[in-house]
Coordinates of N, CA and C in Angstrom, one line a residue:
P12 N -175.0 8.3 -33.9 CA -174.5 7.5 -33.1 C -173.0 7.2 -32.3
L13 N -172.2 6.9 -31.3 CA -171.4 6.6 -31.1 C -170.7 5.6 -31.1
I14 N -169.4 4.9 -31.3 CA -169.3 3.5 -31.4 C -168.2 4.3 -30.6
N15 N -168.8 2.8 -29.4 CA -166.8 2.6 -28.4 C -165.9 1.9 -29.2
P16 N -165.2 2.3 -29.9 CA -163.1 2.0 -29.7 C -163.1 0.6 -29.3
G17 N -163.1 -0.6 -29.8 CA -162.2 -1.7 -29.0 C -160.9 -2.0 -29.3
Q18 N -160.8 -3.3 -29.2 CA -159.4 -4.2 -29.1 C -160.2 -4.8 -30.1
I19 N -159.7 -5.6 -31.1 CA -160.6 -6.3 -31.9 C -158.9 -7.3 -32.3
E20 N -159.1 -8.2 -32.1 CA -158.1 -9.9 -32.1 C -158.2 -10.9 -33.4
L21 N -157.1 -9.8 -34.2 CA -156.9 -11.0 -35.6 C -156.4 -12.3 -35.6
P22 N -156.6 -12.8 -36.4 CA -156.7 -13.9 -36.3 C -154.8 -14.6 -36.6
S23 N -154.1 -15.8 -36.2 CA -152.6 -15.6 -36.6 C -152.7 -16.5 -37.6
V24 N -151.0 -15.9 -38.2 CA -151.4 -17.5 -39.2 C -149.8 -17.5 -39.1
G25 N -149.6 -18.8 -39.2 CA -148.4 -19.6 -38.7 C -147.2 -19.4 -40.3
K26 N -146.5 -19.5 -40.4 CA -145.3 -19.5 -40.9 C -144.9 -21.8 -42.1
T27 N -145.5 -21.0 -43.4 CA -145.0 -22.5 -43.2 C -143.2 -23.7 -43.4
A28 N -143.3 -23.9 -43.4 CA -142.2 -24.5 -43.3 C -141.5 -24.4 -44.3
N29 N -141.5 -25.0 -44.6 CA -141.4 -25.7 -46.2 C -141.0 -24.3 -47.4
P30 N -141.5 -23.6 -48.1 CA -141.8 -22.8 -49.4 C -141.5 -23.7 -50.8
P31 N -142.5 -23.7 -51.6 CA -142.6 -23.9 -52.6 C -141.2 -24.0 -52.8
V32 N -141.7 -25.8 -53.9 CA -140.8 -25.7 -55.2 C -141.1 -26.4 -56.2
A33 N -140.0 -25.1 -56.9 CA -139.8 -25.0 -58.8 C -140.5 -26.4 -58.5
P34 N -141.0 -26.5 -60.3 CA -141.0 -28.4 -60.9 C -140.0 -28.7 -61.4
L35 N -139.7 -29.5 -61.3 CA -138.2 -29.7 -62.3 C -139.3 -29.7 -64.0
E36 N -138.8 -29.9 -65.0 CA -139.1 -29.2 -66.3 C -138.4 -30.3 -67.5
V37 N -138.6 -30.9 -68.4 CA -138.8 -32.7 -68.7 C -138.7 -31.8 -70.4
S38 N -138.4 -31.3 -71.6 CA -138.8 -31.0 -72.4 C -138.9 -32.2 -73.8
V39 N -139.1 -32.3 -74.4 CA -138.7 -33.4 -75.3 C -138.7 -32.4 -77.3
D40 N -138.0 -32.2 -77.3 CA -137.7 -31.3 -78.8 C -138.4 -32.7 -80.2
R41 N -137.6 -32.1 -81.6 CA -138.4 -32.3 -82.9 C -138.0 -33.9 -82.5
D42 N -136.9 -34.1 -81.8 CA -136.1 -36.0 -82.6 C -136.1 -36.3 -81.6
G43 N -137.3 -36.1 -80.1 CA -137.4 -36.3 -79.2 C -136.6 -36.6 -77.7
K44 N -135.5 -36.2 -78.0 CA -134.5 -35.6 -76.4 C -134.9 -35.7 -76.2
L45 N -134.2 -36.1 -74.8 CA -134.9 -35.2 -73.3 C -134.0 -34.1 -73.3
M46 N -134.5 -33.3 -72.0 CA -134.2 -32.7 -71.2 C -134.6 -32.1 -70.5
L47 N -134.2 -32.1 -69.3 CA -134.2 -31.9 -67.3 C -133.7 -30.7 -67.4
R48 N -134.1 -29.7 -66.7 CA -134.1 -28.4 -66.8 C -134.9 -28.6 -64.9
D49 N -133.7 -28.3 -63.8 CA -133.8 -28.7 -62.6 C -133.7 -26.8 -62.0
R50 N -134.4 -26.2 -61.5 CA -133.8 -24.8 -61.3 C -133.5 -24.8 -59.6
D51 N -133.7 -25.5 -59.1 CA -133.2 -25.5 -57.6 C -132.0 -26.0 -57.6
R52 N -131.0 -26.6 -59.2 CA -129.4 -26.6 -59.1 C -129.1 -25.2 -60.8
G53 N -129.2 -24.4 -60.7 CA -128.9 -23.2 -61.7 C -129.6 -23.3 -62.9
G54 N -130.7 -24.0 -63.5 CA -131.8 -24.1 -63.9 C -130.9 -23.9 -65.5
A55 N -130.4 -24.6 -65.4 CA -129.3 -25.4 -66.7 C -130.4 -25.8 -67.2
E56 N -129.8 -26.3 -68.5 CA -131.2 -27.6 -69.1 C -130.0 -28.6 -69.8
R57 N -130.3 -30.0 -68.9 CA -128.7 -31.0 -69.7 C -129.8 -32.0 -70.7
K58 N -129.0 -32.8 -71.2 CA -129.4 -33.5 -71.9 C -129.5 -35.5 -71.5
V59 N -130.7 -35.6 -71.6 CA -130.8 -36.7 -70.6 C -131.4 -38.2 -71.3
S60 N -130.7 -38.6 -70.6 CA -131.5 -39.9 -71.5 C -133.0 -40.5 -70.7
R61 N -133.6 -41.2 -71.0 CA -134.4 -41.9 -70.0 C -134.8 -42.7 -69.0
D62 N -133.8 -43.7 -68.6 CA -132.7 -43.6 -67.8 C -132.4 -42.7 -66.3
E63 N -132.3 -41.9 -66.6 CA -131.3 -40.9 -66.5 C -132.4 -40.0 -65.5
L64 N -133.8 -40.2 -66.7 CA -134.8 -38.8 -66.3 C -135.0 -39.2 -65.2
I65 N -135.6 -41.0 -65.3 CA -136.6 -41.1 -64.3 C -135.7 -41.2 -62.4
A66 N -134.1 -41.5 -63.0 CA -133.1 -41.5 -61.8 C -133.7 -40.8 -61.0
A67 N -133.0 -39.8 -62.6 CA -133.2 -37.6 -61.5 C -134.3 -37.5 -60.5
I68 N -135.4 -38.0 -62.1 CA -136.8 -37.4 -60.9 C -137.3 -37.8 -59.4
R69 N -136.8 -39.6 -59.7 CA -136.9 -40.2 -58.6 C -136.3 -39.7 -56.9
D70 N -135.6 -39.5 -57.1 CA -134.1 -38.7 -56.6 C -134.7 -37.5 -55.9
K71 N -135.4 -36.4 -56.5 CA -135.6 -35.1 -55.5 C -137.1 -35.3 -55.5
Q72 N -137.7 -36.5 -55.7 CA -138.8 -37.2 -55.2 C -139.1 -37.8 -53.5
K73 N -137.7 -38.6 -54.2 CA -136.9 -39.2 -52.2 C -137.1 -37.7 -51.1
R74 N -136.7 -36.7 -51.8 CA -136.3 -36.2 -51.0 C -136.8 -34.7 -50.6
N75 N -138.3 -34.9 -51.4 CA -139.4 -34.1 -51.4 C -140.2 -34.4 -52.2
P76 N -141.2 -34.9 -51.1 CA -142.6 -35.6 -52.3 C -143.3 -35.0 -52.9
D77 N -143.3 -33.4 -52.4 CA -143.9 -32.6 -52.9 C -143.4 -31.9 -54.7
Q78 N -142.6 -32.8 -54.6 CA -141.9 -32.3 -55.9 C -142.3 -32.5 -57.6
A79 N -142.8 -31.4 -57.9 CA -144.0 -32.1 -59.1 C -143.1 -31.9 -60.5
V80 N -143.3 -32.0 -61.6 CA -142.2 -31.8 -62.5 C -143.1 -31.9 -64.1
V81 N -142.9 -31.3 -65.0 CA -143.7 -30.8 -65.5 C -143.1 -31.1 -67.3
I82 N -143.9 -31.7 -68.3 CA -143.8 -31.9 -69.3 C -143.9 -31.2 -70.5
A83 N -143.3 -30.4 -70.7 CA -143.4 -29.4 -72.5 C -142.6 -29.8 -73.1
A84 N -143.8 -29.7 -74.5 CA -142.9 -30.1 -75.7 C -141.9 -28.7 -77.2
D85 N -141.0 -29.2 -78.2 CA -141.1 -28.1 -78.5 C -142.4 -28.0 -80.0
K86 N -143.5 -27.3 -80.0 CA -144.8 -26.9 -80.9 C -144.2 -28.2 -82.0
D87 N -143.1 -28.2 -82.8 CA -143.3 -29.4 -84.1 C -143.3 -30.4 -83.5
V88 N -143.3 -31.1 -82.1 CA -143.0 -32.3 -81.8 C -145.1 -33.0 -81.7
R89 N -144.7 -34.7 -82.0 CA -146.1 -34.9 -82.2 C -146.5 -34.7 -80.3
Y90 N -147.7 -35.0 -79.8 CA -148.9 -35.1 -79.2 C -148.3 -36.3 -78.4
E91 N -148.2 -37.5 -79.3 CA -148.0 -38.9 -78.6 C -146.6 -38.9 -77.7
A92 N -145.9 -38.2 -78.2 CA -144.9 -37.5 -77.6 C -144.6 -37.4 -75.9
G93 N -144.7 -36.9 -75.9 CA -145.1 -36.2 -74.9 C -146.2 -37.2 -73.7
L94 N -147.2 -37.6 -74.1 CA -147.6 -38.2 -73.5 C -147.3 -39.5 -73.3
E95 N -146.1 -39.8 -74.8 CA -145.3 -41.4 -74.2 C -144.8 -40.4 -72.6
V96 N -143.8 -39.8 -72.7 CA -143.6 -39.6 -72.0 C -143.8 -39.6 -70.8
M97 N -145.2 -38.6 -69.8 CA -145.6 -38.8 -68.4 C -146.3 -39.9 -68.6
D98 N -146.6 -41.3 -70.1 CA -147.1 -43.1 -69.2 C -145.4 -43.0 -68.1
M99 N -144.6 -43.5 -69.4 CA -143.5 -43.6 -69.0 C -142.8 -43.4 -67.5
L100 N -143.3 -42.2 -67.1 CA -142.6 -41.5 -65.3 C -143.5 -41.9 -64.5
Q101 N -145.6 -42.1 -65.1 CA -146.5 -42.8 -64.5 C -146.6 -44.3 -64.1
Q102 N -145.2 -45.3 -64.8 CA -145.6 -46.3 -64.9 C -144.2 -46.4 -63.8
N103 N -143.6 -45.8 -64.2 CA -142.2 -45.4 -63.3 C -142.3 -45.9 -61.8
R104 N -143.4 -44.6 -61.6 CA -144.4 -44.2 -59.4 C -143.3 -42.4 -59.5
V105 N -143.4 -42.3 -60.3 CA -143.1 -40.4 -61.2 C -144.8 -40.2 -60.4
Q106 N -144.4 -39.7 -59.7 CA -145.0 -38.6 -58.8 C -146.4 -37.3 -59.1
K107 N -146.8 -36.8 -59.1 CA -146.9 -34.9 -59.6 C -146.6 -34.7 -61.0
V108 N -147.5 -35.6 -62.1 CA -146.6 -35.5 -63.0 C -147.7 -34.2 -64.0
G109 N -146.9 -33.8 -65.1 CA -148.0 -32.3 -65.3 C -147.6 -31.9 -66.0
L110 N -148.7 -31.6 -67.5 CA -148.2 -30.8 -68.8 C -148.3 -29.1 -68.3
P111 N -147.7 -28.7 -69.2 CA -147.8 -27.4 -68.5 C -149.2 -26.6 -69.6
A112 N -149.5 -25.0 -68.6 CA -150.9 -24.2 -69.4 C -150.6 -22.7 -69.8
R113 N -151.0 -22.6 -70.3 CA -151.0 -20.4 -70.4 C -151.9 -20.1 -69.4
P114 N -152.1 -19.2 -69.6 CA -152.9 -18.1 -68.7 C -154.1 -17.7 -70.2
R115 N -154.9 -17.9 -69.7 CA -156.2 -17.6 -71.1 C -155.8 -15.8 -70.3
N116 N -155.7 -14.8 -72.1 CA -155.8 -13.4 -71.5 C -157.2 -12.6 -71.8

C-alpha cells in the first residue's frame, strides 16, 4: 500500500529572553579565607570579606533573581567551614545557594 505524503505541522519553539546565568563561585581555602569568582566579569577570583561577599551576591541577585551561588572548598577544609558559609548566606536571605557535585563516571 502506498501512503499519500502530506504536510506535517511541527510545533514551534520560542526563544528564551535570558540565556542561562553562570553561577557565582565562592571558594573557602585552608585558612578559611573566602574567594569570589564571577564568570560574567572575567572569571578572576578575588579575596572578599564576609560582608563584601554578601553585598556582591545580593547586588547580582537584585539584577537577576535566578543568579545561583555555588560554594566550593579545598579538600583539606573542614566540611563545617563550607556549611558555615552556606548558613551565613541563607541567614542573609541570599537565594539559590548550593554545593558543587562531580558527575559519576
